[in-house]
Tab-separated table of C-alpha atoms and ligand atoms in Angstrom:
chain	number	residue	atom	x	y	z
A	1	MET	CA	1.969	18.539	-1.534
A	2	SER	CA	1.244	21.741	-3.063
A	3	ALA	CA	-1.727	23.926	-1.126
A	4	SER	CA	-3.831	24.165	-3.278
A	5	ARG	CA	-4.242	20.295	-4.646
A	6	GLY	CA	-5.709	19.897	-1.127
A	7	GLY	CA	-5.000	16.513	0.697
A	8	PHE	CA	-5.768	13.908	3.974
A	9	ASN	CA	-4.919	16.044	7.007
A	10	SER	CA	-4.490	12.795	8.783
A	11	SER	CA	-4.393	9.231	8.347
A	12	ILE	CA	-7.664	8.454	9.597
A	13	GLY	CA	-8.910	10.417	7.265
A	14	PHE	CA	-7.557	8.301	4.261
A	15	ILE	CA	-8.177	5.466	6.581
A	16	MET	CA	-11.741	6.034	6.290
A	17	ALA	CA	-12.400	7.364	2.592
A	18	ALA	CA	-10.255	4.646	1.332
A	19	ALA	CA	-12.388	1.916	2.926
A	20	GLY	CA	-15.449	4.059	2.250
A	21	SER	CA	-14.460	3.699	-1.131
A	22	ALA	CA	-13.821	-0.053	-0.494
A	23	VAL	CA	-17.313	-0.551	1.059
A	24	GLY	CA	-20.432	-0.764	-0.783
A	25	LEU	CA	-22.886	-2.441	-2.066
A	26	GLY	CA	-20.765	-5.031	-2.919
A	27	ASN	CA	-19.571	-5.460	0.582
A	28	ILE	CA	-23.045	-5.787	1.938
A	29	TRP	CA	-25.536	-6.837	-0.747
A	30	GLY	CA	-22.526	-9.290	-2.998
A	31	PHE	CA	-20.203	-10.634	-0.487
A	32	PRO	CA	-22.772	-11.954	1.125
A	33	THR	CA	-24.661	-13.569	-1.720
A	34	GLN	CA	-21.623	-14.698	-2.834
A	35	THR	CA	-21.122	-16.341	0.344
A	36	ALA	CA	-24.077	-18.265	0.405
A	37	SER	CA	-24.147	-19.716	-3.054
A	38	ASN	CA	-20.496	-20.860	-2.609
A	39	GLY	CA	-20.355	-23.567	0.188
A	40	GLY	CA	-20.716	-20.912	3.157
A	41	ALA	CA	-17.509	-20.606	5.553
A	42	ALA	CA	-15.474	-22.157	1.838
A	43	PHE	CA	-15.586	-18.998	0.902
A	44	VAL	CA	-15.082	-16.507	3.199
A	45	LEU	CA	-11.566	-18.610	3.918
A	46	VAL	CA	-10.694	-18.015	0.179
A	47	TYR	CA	-12.364	-14.820	-0.197
A	48	LEU	CA	-9.771	-14.003	2.919
A	49	VAL	CA	-6.930	-15.166	1.450
A	50	LEU	CA	-7.066	-14.251	-1.756
A	51	ALA	CA	-7.926	-10.707	-0.337
A	52	PHE	CA	-4.973	-9.973	1.265
A	53	PHE	CA	-2.267	-12.385	-1.762
A	54	LEU	CA	-3.366	-10.916	-4.264
A	55	ALA	CA	-5.557	-8.002	-3.886
A	56	TYR	CA	-3.805	-6.350	-1.372
A	57	PRO	CA	-0.274	-6.167	-3.302
A	58	ALA	CA	-2.547	-4.314	-6.352
A	59	PHE	CA	-3.919	-2.078	-4.138
A	60	MET	CA	-0.894	-1.024	-3.530
A	61	ALA	CA	0.136	-0.965	-6.228
A	62	GLU	CA	-2.050	1.737	-7.740
A	63	LEU	CA	-1.342	3.431	-3.895
A	64	LEU	CA	1.914	4.009	-4.659
A	65	ILE	CA	1.956	5.190	-8.330
A	66	GLY	CA	-0.503	7.888	-6.746
A	67	ARG	CA	1.026	8.889	-4.635
A	68	TYR	CA	4.646	9.055	-6.741
A	69	GLY	CA	2.636	11.446	-9.063
A	70	GLN	CA	0.912	13.711	-6.406
A	71	ALA	CA	-1.326	14.124	-9.096
A	72	ASN	CA	-5.081	12.421	-10.696
A	73	ALA	CA	-4.415	9.211	-12.632
A	74	VAL	CA	-3.369	10.324	-15.739
A	75	THR	CA	-0.663	12.469	-15.117
A	76	SER	CA	0.379	9.974	-12.208
A	77	MET	CA	0.557	6.589	-14.583
A	78	GLN	CA	2.522	9.303	-16.842
A	79	LYS	CA	5.079	10.135	-14.035
A	80	VAL	CA	6.042	6.296	-13.535
A	81	ALA	CA	6.824	6.569	-17.189
A	82	ARG	CA	9.563	7.341	-19.248
A	83	THR	CA	9.548	6.956	-22.946
A	84	SER	CA	7.110	8.466	-25.191
A	85	TRP	CA	5.509	4.802	-25.160
A	86	GLN	CA	5.674	4.104	-21.960
A	87	LYS	CA	3.687	7.607	-21.305
A	88	ARG	CA	0.852	6.485	-23.909
A	89	PHE	CA	0.389	3.451	-22.222
A	90	GLY	CA	0.520	5.032	-19.287
A	91	PHE	CA	-2.331	7.395	-20.542
A	92	ALA	CA	-4.554	4.764	-21.448
A	93	VAL	CA	-4.788	2.915	-18.498
A	94	GLY	CA	-5.141	5.914	-16.608
A	95	PHE	CA	-7.902	7.672	-18.676
A	96	GLY	CA	-9.320	3.871	-18.907
A	97	GLY	CA	-8.939	3.961	-14.901
A	98	VAL	CA	-10.953	7.560	-14.960
A	99	LEU	CA	-13.485	6.559	-17.721
A	100	CYS	CA	-14.615	3.308	-16.427
A	101	ALA	CA	-15.082	5.568	-12.676
A	102	ALA	CA	-17.191	7.064	-14.191
A	103	LEU	CA	-19.085	4.211	-16.191
A	104	ILE	CA	-19.653	2.450	-13.019
A	105	LEU	CA	-21.011	5.702	-10.856
A	106	SER	CA	-23.485	5.984	-13.669
A	107	PHE	CA	-25.245	3.218	-12.812
A	108	TYR	CA	-24.412	2.577	-8.806
A	109	ALA	CA	-26.067	6.163	-8.771
A	110	ILE	CA	-29.363	3.700	-10.022
A	111	ILE	CA	-28.866	1.414	-7.666
A	112	ALA	CA	-28.118	2.718	-4.818
A	113	GLY	CA	-31.733	6.044	-5.026
A	114	TRP	CA	-33.813	2.682	-4.812
A	115	MET	CA	-31.859	2.028	-1.615
A	116	MET	CA	-32.656	5.553	-0.782
A	117	SER	CA	-36.347	5.185	-1.706
A	118	TYR	CA	-36.591	2.478	0.058
A	119	ALA	CA	-35.334	3.878	3.137
A	120	VAL	CA	-37.736	6.378	2.567
A	121	GLU	CA	-40.230	4.370	2.781
A	122	PRO	CA	-40.852	4.079	6.172
A	123	LEU	CA	-41.095	7.042	7.263
A	124	ALA	CA	-43.665	7.809	4.294
A	125	LYS	CA	-45.268	5.398	6.336
A	126	LEU	CA	-45.149	5.777	9.657
A	127	ALA	CA	-46.616	9.431	8.786
A	128	SER	CA	-49.201	8.009	7.086
A	129	PHE	CA	-48.700	8.879	3.440
A	130	THR	CA	-49.986	5.371	2.393
A	131	ASP	CA	-50.292	6.065	-1.610
A	132	GLU	CA	-46.721	8.017	-1.516
A	133	ALA	CA	-44.992	4.626	0.133
A	134	LYS	CA	-46.654	2.372	-1.734
A	135	TRP	CA	-45.397	5.057	-4.410
A	136	LEU	CA	-40.935	4.962	-2.846
A	137	ILE	CA	-41.189	1.070	-3.467
A	138	THR	CA	-42.555	0.781	-6.895
A	139	HIS	CA	-40.299	-0.109	-9.868
A	140	THR	CA	-41.912	3.178	-11.834
A	141	LEU	CA	-38.885	5.715	-14.433
A	142	PRO	CA	-40.096	8.841	-13.023
A	143	ARG	CA	-39.325	6.993	-9.145
A	144	ASN	CA	-35.941	5.889	-10.400
A	145	ILE	CA	-34.956	9.440	-12.164
A	146	LEU	CA	-35.753	11.149	-9.737
A	147	PHE	CA	-33.664	9.073	-6.850
A	148	THR	CA	-30.546	8.602	-9.114
A	149	THR	CA	-30.686	12.329	-9.565
A	150	LEU	CA	-31.221	12.581	-5.618
A	151	PHE	CA	-28.485	10.813	-5.150
A	152	ILE	CA	-25.682	11.875	-7.622
A	153	GLY	CA	-26.679	15.529	-5.968
A	154	LEU	CA	-25.172	14.681	-2.972
A	155	THR	CA	-22.136	12.667	-4.244
A	156	ILE	CA	-21.826	16.151	-6.320
A	157	LEU	CA	-22.050	18.414	-3.374
A	158	ILE	CA	-19.377	16.135	-1.122
A	159	ILE	CA	-17.281	16.290	-3.547
A	160	ARG	CA	-17.439	20.123	-4.897
A	161	ARG	CA	-15.903	21.058	-1.467
A	162	GLY	CA	-13.198	19.191	-2.275
A	163	VAL	CA	-10.758	15.990	-0.524
A	164	GLU	CA	-10.565	17.742	3.338
A	165	GLN	CA	-13.768	19.919	3.506
A	166	GLY	CA	-16.076	17.620	1.401
A	167	ILE	CA	-14.607	13.247	1.085
A	168	GLU	CA	-12.244	13.807	4.599
A	169	LYS	CA	-14.912	15.190	6.577
A	170	TRP	CA	-17.572	12.942	5.065
A	171	SER	CA	-15.947	9.535	5.512
A	172	LYS	CA	-14.935	10.436	8.756
A	173	ARG	CA	-18.397	10.745	9.643
A	174	LEU	CA	-20.338	8.454	7.244
A	175	MET	CA	-17.984	5.153	8.159
A	176	PRO	CA	-18.733	5.096	11.794
A	177	MET	CA	-22.255	4.967	11.828
A	178	LEU	CA	-22.277	2.676	8.893
A	179	ILE	CA	-20.425	0.534	11.235
A	180	ILE	CA	-22.612	1.337	14.375
A	181	LEU	CA	-25.977	0.331	12.102
A	182	LEU	CA	-24.549	-2.708	10.952
A	183	ILE	CA	-23.387	-4.058	14.384
A	184	LEU	CA	-27.177	-3.059	16.040
A	185	LEU	CA	-28.657	-5.014	13.249
A	186	ILE	CA	-26.790	-8.459	13.500
A	187	ALA	CA	-27.609	-7.781	17.244
A	188	TYR	CA	-31.661	-7.229	16.437
A	189	VAL	CA	-31.278	-10.006	14.209
A	190	PHE	CA	-29.531	-12.702	16.476
A	191	THR	CA	-32.620	-12.745	18.510
A	192	LEU	CA	-35.373	-13.622	16.093
A	193	ASN	CA	-36.244	-17.354	15.655
A	194	GLY	CA	-34.198	-18.941	12.582
A	195	ALA	CA	-31.347	-16.833	12.807
A	196	GLN	CA	-29.438	-19.781	14.289
A	197	ALA	CA	-29.814	-22.167	11.224
A	198	GLY	CA	-28.405	-19.134	9.301
A	199	PHE	CA	-24.660	-18.636	11.451
A	200	ALA	CA	-24.499	-22.016	11.189
A	201	ALA	CA	-25.122	-21.652	6.908
A	202	TYR	CA	-23.024	-19.315	7.086
A	203	LEU	CA	-20.112	-20.402	9.251
A	204	ASN	CA	-19.628	-24.001	8.136
A	205	PRO	CA	-17.117	-24.224	5.769
A	206	ASP	CA	-17.597	-26.545	3.170
A	207	ILE	CA	-14.066	-27.406	2.815
A	208	SER	CA	-13.967	-29.860	-0.267
A	209	ARG	CA	-15.034	-27.074	-2.056
A	210	VAL	CA	-12.262	-24.443	-1.785
A	211	PHE	CA	-10.083	-25.162	-4.708
A	212	ASP	CA	-13.503	-25.332	-6.768
A	213	ALA	CA	-12.782	-22.745	-10.030
A	214	ASP	CA	-15.256	-20.960	-9.556
A	215	LEU	CA	-15.129	-19.995	-6.189
A	216	LEU	CA	-11.408	-19.337	-6.575
A	217	ILE	CA	-13.049	-17.042	-9.565
A	218	SER	CA	-15.526	-15.690	-7.757
A	219	ALA	CA	-13.627	-14.585	-4.657
A	220	LEU	CA	-10.892	-13.035	-6.362
A	221	GLY	CA	-13.571	-11.193	-8.795
A	222	GLN	CA	-15.614	-10.104	-5.475
A	223	ALA	CA	-11.649	-8.995	-4.007
A	224	PHE	CA	-11.550	-6.690	-6.678
A	225	PHE	CA	-14.216	-5.062	-6.660
A	226	SER	CA	-14.449	-4.757	-3.263
A	227	LEU	CA	-10.903	-3.097	-3.134
A	228	SER	CA	-12.402	-0.509	-5.899
A	229	LEU	CA	-9.018	-2.212	-7.881
A	230	GLY	CA	-8.723	-0.266	-11.256
A	231	THR	CA	-10.438	2.708	-11.501
A	232	SER	CA	-7.942	5.314	-10.707
A	233	VAL	CA	-9.695	5.784	-7.639
A	234	MET	CA	-7.154	4.345	-5.640
A	235	ILE	CA	-4.687	6.607	-7.457
A	236	ILE	CA	-6.251	9.653	-6.797
A	237	TYR	CA	-6.949	8.713	-3.136
A	238	GLY	CA	-3.145	7.524	-2.831
A	239	SER	CA	-2.242	10.754	-3.954
A	240	TYR	CA	-3.675	12.349	-1.324
A	241	ILE	CA	-1.087	10.947	0.700
A	242	ALA	CA	1.422	12.385	2.595
A	243	LYS	CA	5.161	11.306	2.620
A	244	LYS	CA	5.267	10.789	5.546
A	245	GLU	CA	2.449	8.228	5.987
A	246	ASN	CA	3.360	4.543	6.157
A	247	LEU	CA	1.818	3.356	3.031
A	248	VAL	CA	2.397	-0.847	3.449
A	249	SER	CA	0.238	-0.584	7.224
A	250	LEU	CA	-2.247	2.081	5.456
A	251	GLY	CA	-2.548	-0.267	2.557
A	252	ALA	CA	-2.875	-3.621	5.594
A	253	GLN	CA	-5.702	-1.489	7.797
A	254	VAL	CA	-7.710	-0.448	4.340
A	255	THR	CA	-8.182	-4.235	3.065
A	256	LEU	CA	-8.388	-5.624	6.668
A	257	ILE	CA	-11.409	-2.982	6.862
A	258	ASP	CA	-13.012	-3.881	3.657
A	259	VAL	CA	-12.713	-7.300	4.349
A	260	SER	CA	-14.344	-7.322	8.183
A	261	ILE	CA	-17.137	-5.609	6.999
A	262	ALA	CA	-17.901	-8.031	4.085
A	263	PHE	CA	-17.913	-10.919	6.520
A	264	LEU	CA	-20.489	-8.492	9.648
A	265	ALA	CA	-22.444	-8.038	6.321
A	266	GLY	CA	-22.627	-11.765	6.067
A	267	LEU	CA	-23.747	-11.846	9.749
A	268	LEU	CA	-26.463	-10.087	8.906
A	269	ILE	CA	-27.989	-10.905	5.451
A	270	ILE	CA	-27.253	-15.103	5.590
A	271	PRO	CA	-28.948	-15.050	9.430
A	272	ALA	CA	-32.130	-12.190	8.361
A	273	MET	CA	-32.861	-14.428	5.230
A	274	TYR	CA	-33.331	-17.239	7.488
A	275	VAL	CA	-35.511	-15.214	9.423
A	276	ALA	CA	-37.497	-14.933	6.843
A	277	GLN	CA	-37.523	-18.334	5.786
A	278	ALA	CA	-39.080	-18.932	9.852
A	279	GLN	CA	-41.666	-16.809	8.981
A	280	GLY	CA	-42.524	-18.273	5.127
A	281	VAL	CA	-40.904	-15.953	2.761
A	282	ALA	CA	-39.340	-18.452	0.072
A	283	ILE	CA	-35.299	-17.709	-0.036
A	284	PHE	CA	-34.289	-20.353	-2.404
A	285	ALA	CA	-34.541	-20.159	-6.153
A	286	GLU	CA	-35.905	-22.547	-7.860
A	287	ASP	CA	-32.980	-24.181	-8.489
A	288	GLY	CA	-31.787	-24.711	-4.904
A	289	SER	CA	-29.874	-21.916	-4.665
A	290	LEU	CA	-30.388	-18.796	-1.654
A	291	ILE	CA	-31.788	-16.308	-3.978
A	292	SER	CA	-30.036	-13.043	-4.408
A	293	GLY	CA	-29.134	-9.599	-6.672
A	294	SER	CA	-31.886	-7.799	-6.619
A	295	SER	CA	-34.460	-10.045	-5.501
A	296	LEU	CA	-32.811	-10.483	-2.070
A	297	VAL	CA	-33.083	-6.923	-1.227
A	298	PHE	CA	-35.967	-5.453	-2.628
A	299	THR	CA	-37.780	-8.808	-2.046
A	300	VAL	CA	-36.794	-10.889	0.295
A	301	LEU	CA	-35.801	-8.689	2.999
A	302	PRO	CA	-38.930	-6.282	2.842
A	303	ALA	CA	-41.241	-9.269	2.783
A	304	LEU	CA	-38.832	-10.044	6.087
A	305	PHE	CA	-39.107	-5.679	7.832
A	306	LEU	CA	-43.413	-6.393	7.369
A	307	ASN	CA	-43.764	-9.295	9.170
A	308	MET	CA	-41.808	-7.064	11.656
A	309	GLY	CA	-44.782	-5.094	12.247
A	310	ALA	CA	-43.751	-1.360	13.651
A	311	VAL	CA	-40.589	-2.326	14.653
A	312	GLY	CA	-40.251	-3.358	10.730
A	313	LEU	CA	-40.350	0.311	9.820
A	314	PHE	CA	-37.594	1.182	12.086
A	315	VAL	CA	-35.248	-2.212	10.897
A	316	ALA	CA	-36.391	-1.314	7.464
A	317	PHE	CA	-35.202	2.528	8.172
A	318	GLY	CA	-32.153	1.056	9.332
A	319	PHE	CA	-31.252	-1.244	6.916
A	320	PHE	CA	-31.747	0.785	3.865
A	321	VAL	CA	-29.992	4.181	5.350
A	322	LEU	CA	-26.890	1.099	5.698
A	323	MET	CA	-26.976	0.488	2.339
A	324	THR	CA	-27.914	4.348	1.093
A	325	ILE	CA	-24.265	5.389	3.431
A	326	ALA	CA	-22.102	2.424	1.961
A	327	ALA	CA	-22.826	3.302	-1.380
A	328	LEU	CA	-22.227	7.367	-0.993
A	329	THR	CA	-18.990	7.171	0.606
A	330	SER	CA	-18.231	4.676	-3.107
A	331	SER	CA	-19.645	6.774	-5.144
A	332	ILE	CA	-17.890	9.756	-3.909
A	333	SER	CA	-14.497	7.946	-4.310
A	334	MET	CA	-16.210	7.155	-8.358
A	335	LEU	CA	-16.912	11.498	-8.703
A	336	GLU	CA	-13.422	12.423	-7.247
A	337	GLY	CA	-11.378	9.979	-10.188
A	338	PRO	CA	-13.042	12.459	-13.216
A	339	VAL	CA	-13.063	15.243	-11.204
A	340	SER	CA	-9.259	15.158	-10.399
A	341	PHE	CA	-8.443	14.649	-14.095
A	342	VAL	CA	-10.502	17.593	-15.691
A	343	VAL	CA	-8.769	20.043	-12.513
A	344	GLU	CA	-5.732	19.164	-12.889
A	345	ARG	CA	-5.278	19.001	-16.374
A	346	HIS	CA	-8.167	21.190	-17.379
A	347	ASN	CA	-7.471	24.308	-15.286
A	348	ILE	CA	-11.238	24.138	-14.087
A	349	ALA	CA	-12.015	25.047	-11.443
A	350	ARG	CA	-13.300	21.969	-8.840
A	351	LYS	CA	-16.114	23.537	-8.182
A	352	LYS	CA	-17.611	23.618	-11.436
A	353	ALA	CA	-16.272	20.981	-13.177
A	354	THR	CA	-18.052	18.742	-10.296
A	355	THR	CA	-21.029	19.777	-11.579
A	356	TYR	CA	-20.331	19.478	-14.691
A	357	ILE	CA	-19.002	15.873	-14.990
A	358	GLY	CA	-22.218	14.812	-12.436
A	359	VAL	CA	-24.546	16.295	-14.343
A	360	ALA	CA	-22.809	14.112	-17.129
A	361	ILE	CA	-22.853	11.600	-15.454
A	362	LEU	CA	-26.708	11.653	-14.471
A	363	LEU	CA	-27.743	11.991	-18.000
A	364	LEU	CA	-25.994	8.582	-18.421
A	365	SER	CA	-27.381	7.980	-15.830
A	366	ILE	CA	-31.054	9.083	-16.582
A	367	ILE	CA	-30.358	6.690	-20.356
A	368	ILE	CA	-29.943	4.351	-18.889
A	369	VAL	CA	-32.681	4.307	-16.769
A	370	ILE	CA	-34.804	4.244	-19.794
A	371	ASN	CA	-33.664	1.306	-21.049
A	372	LEU	CA	-33.509	-0.647	-17.699
A	373	GLU	CA	-33.880	-3.731	-19.053
A	374	TRP	CA	-30.758	-4.314	-20.914
A	375	MET	CA	-28.482	-1.605	-20.562
A	376	LEU	CA	-27.669	-1.205	-16.803
A	377	ASP	CA	-26.232	-4.912	-16.942
A	378	PHE	CA	-24.670	-3.833	-20.218
A	379	ILE	CA	-22.844	-1.037	-18.171
A	380	ALA	CA	-22.323	-2.859	-14.902
A	381	ILE	CA	-20.331	-5.713	-16.766
A	382	LEU	CA	-18.901	-3.562	-19.128
A	383	SER	CA	-17.147	-1.637	-16.553
A	384	THR	CA	-16.593	-4.048	-13.590
A	385	GLN	CA	-15.909	-7.162	-15.901
A	386	TYR	CA	-14.373	-6.259	-18.529
A	387	GLY	CA	-12.585	-2.682	-17.279
A	388	GLN	CA	-11.776	-3.206	-13.492
A	389	PRO	CA	-9.752	-5.895	-13.562
A	390	LEU	CA	-7.759	-5.346	-17.652
A	391	ILE	CA	-7.201	-1.185	-16.058
A	392	ALA	CA	-6.199	-2.773	-12.323
A	393	MET	CA	-4.175	-5.641	-13.777
A	394	PHE	CA	-1.800	-2.907	-16.554
A	395	CYS	CA	-1.677	-2.151	-13.666
A	396	CYS	CA	0.197	-4.465	-11.898
A	397	ILE	CA	2.084	-4.265	-14.844
A	398	PHE	CA	3.350	-0.488	-14.741
A	399	VAL	CA	4.436	-0.767	-11.508
A	400	GLY	CA	6.012	-4.056	-11.772
A	401	TRP	CA	7.466	-4.602	-15.643
A	402	ILE	CA	8.100	-0.538	-16.140
A	403	TRP	CA	9.242	1.269	-12.713
A	404	HIS	CA	11.809	1.130	-11.831
A	405	ARG	CA	13.077	-0.952	-8.375
A	406	ASN	CA	15.228	1.738	-6.350
A	407	ASP	CA	12.575	4.083	-7.844
A	408	ILE	CA	9.605	1.999	-5.787
A	409	LEU	CA	11.423	1.456	-3.537
A	410	THR	CA	12.691	5.265	-2.928
A	411	GLU	CA	8.735	6.011	-2.830
A	412	ILE	CA	8.179	3.346	-0.357
A	413	LYS	CA	10.541	4.325	2.281
A	414	GLN	CA	8.964	7.664	2.275
A	415	GLY	CA	6.833	7.073	5.734
A	416	ASN	CA	8.688	3.642	6.204
A	417	SER	CA	12.435	3.259	6.082
A	418	GLU	CA	12.561	-0.032	7.464
A	419	VAL	CA	10.499	-0.810	4.879
A	420	GLU	CA	13.785	-2.861	2.337
A	421	SER	CA	14.496	-5.076	5.298
A	422	SER	CA	10.863	-5.465	5.919
A	423	LEU	CA	8.782	-8.633	4.494
A	424	PHE	CA	6.350	-7.097	2.193
A	425	TRP	CA	9.855	-5.718	-0.035
A	426	LYS	CA	10.873	-9.388	-0.301
A	427	ILE	CA	7.760	-10.698	-1.554
A	428	TRP	CA	5.605	-7.890	-2.796
A	429	PRO	CA	7.720	-6.830	-6.061
A	430	TRP	CA	7.718	-10.207	-6.781
A	431	TYR	CA	4.275	-10.229	-6.065
A	432	VAL	CA	2.885	-7.023	-8.447
A	433	LYS	CA	5.443	-8.918	-11.621
A	434	PHE	CA	4.477	-11.377	-12.068
A	435	VAL	CA	1.410	-13.228	-9.739
A	436	CYS	CA	-1.043	-10.674	-10.288
A	437	PRO	CA	-1.340	-9.599	-13.514
A	438	THR	CA	-1.477	-13.556	-14.347
A	439	ALA	CA	-4.058	-13.721	-11.426
A	440	ILE	CA	-6.241	-11.329	-12.911
A	441	ALA	CA	-6.049	-12.995	-16.542
A	442	LEU	CA	-6.588	-16.699	-15.384
A	443	VAL	CA	-9.762	-14.592	-14.078
A	444	PHE	CA	-10.465	-12.057	-16.801
A	445	ILE	CA	-10.153	-14.857	-19.377
A	446	HIS	CA	-12.295	-18.063	-16.967
A	447	SER	CA	-14.845	-15.321	-16.627
A	448	LEU	CA	-15.202	-14.562	-20.489
B	1	LIG	N1	-15.786	-1.109	-3.832
B	1	LIG	C1	-17.193	-0.619	-4.035
B	1	LIG	C2	-18.371	-1.962	-3.533
B	1	LIG	O1	-17.909	-2.989	-2.700
B	1	LIG	C3	-17.619	-1.002	-5.442
B	1	LIG	C4	-16.552	-0.777	-6.482
B	1	LIG	C5	-16.479	-0.540	-7.457
B	1	LIG	C6	-16.210	0.856	-6.456
B	1	LIG	N2	-15.737	0.599	-8.179
B	1	LIG	C7	-15.302	0.782	-7.298
B	1	LIG	C8	-16.235	1.827	-5.357
B	1	LIG	C9	-14.724	2.418	-7.911
B	1	LIG	C10	-15.605	3.434	-5.900
B	1	LIG	C11	-14.430	3.206	-6.883
B	1	LIG	O2	-19.520	-1.922	-3.497
């Protein structure tokens, strides 16, 4: 690894960074509500199986491309390619991923900005700034612009510092904080009236729904979104892993952490909703499904915190700090995709590149904020429902059909000399070649 590129100093550094990318608003907000609306534990069960049998193999494909290429997503893809059409294809897929990461950041930062302003609100209340507190939780253009800018500013500050001092150091600080906060909140909610009903709703599987097509599709989509696949991010993180590390087990550990935190988040959110119900807050929408999406996080939960009185201020603060941290460890990975591309392909210094790209993405965010009604959904759907699955599928096709099996084996053997005789090597090549692209294509077609 060239000294100037940087890389993760330790395997735990990589695990925290990659898990930080994977664990985000999707885990803490998306997963619990999908679970609630898809038959409770049946969804959890299907999600677990799909995460390990489909998302993990695709995740390994992206990590391997990166570690082999030792470069940004575009260059790494091109290194795998041999003929000129393959190189063009590689460019398109790599660049598509970089673009997708930038687009995701542009809307993710807005939502993360809301989390930040909701985290500041209890502090303002404690300090008796009542009007300011109210302003913080009222959706207005100036507030949205201010907090989106603050959030992207934080992301820029971390990425400017590079891989070890920025991404690795901050992921190692923030991820343990996130896990501790999550567990404390679960423990607290557990003691409240109504929580039991929530646990039951979350943990009782409705087995008849396990083979429900909609459930399968949602679970797979969620698994791919959650592992940040198809956005160049895992390729670039893979490129920062030392050759002596065992990729097969590192990838599995990251998948396990991602899945576990999603599961834990369910233990917090679903019981919290039932506690809110016990206190008279409406938690079911008109069609009988649990309220999800933004009204869950910005209406149901705040109503619950309000009912808790003074303790509620601390719980609200803890919850929204948790959300902000989860979003931040994801957003730094989103910015790293485009930044590493520009630094390495266009020879621009990291600090400068980070600021320019960060500001460009901020401008896009501001355009979205101004046209919030239609643009937020539009960019989110474009990048996560079209971009991510398609690019993830092409990465699998690249590894399965273009990259020579023996070259893959040579790469994967570094740090894992026995891999050739392992179960992983017996199954995985077939998975990336046939199963993953087909499954992703099916999900994609169905989602249209
Ligand atoms: N995995 C993140 C989450 O669960 C979301 C995400 C999707 C993401 N694509 C990404 C994060 C690309 C970083 C990079 O919230």
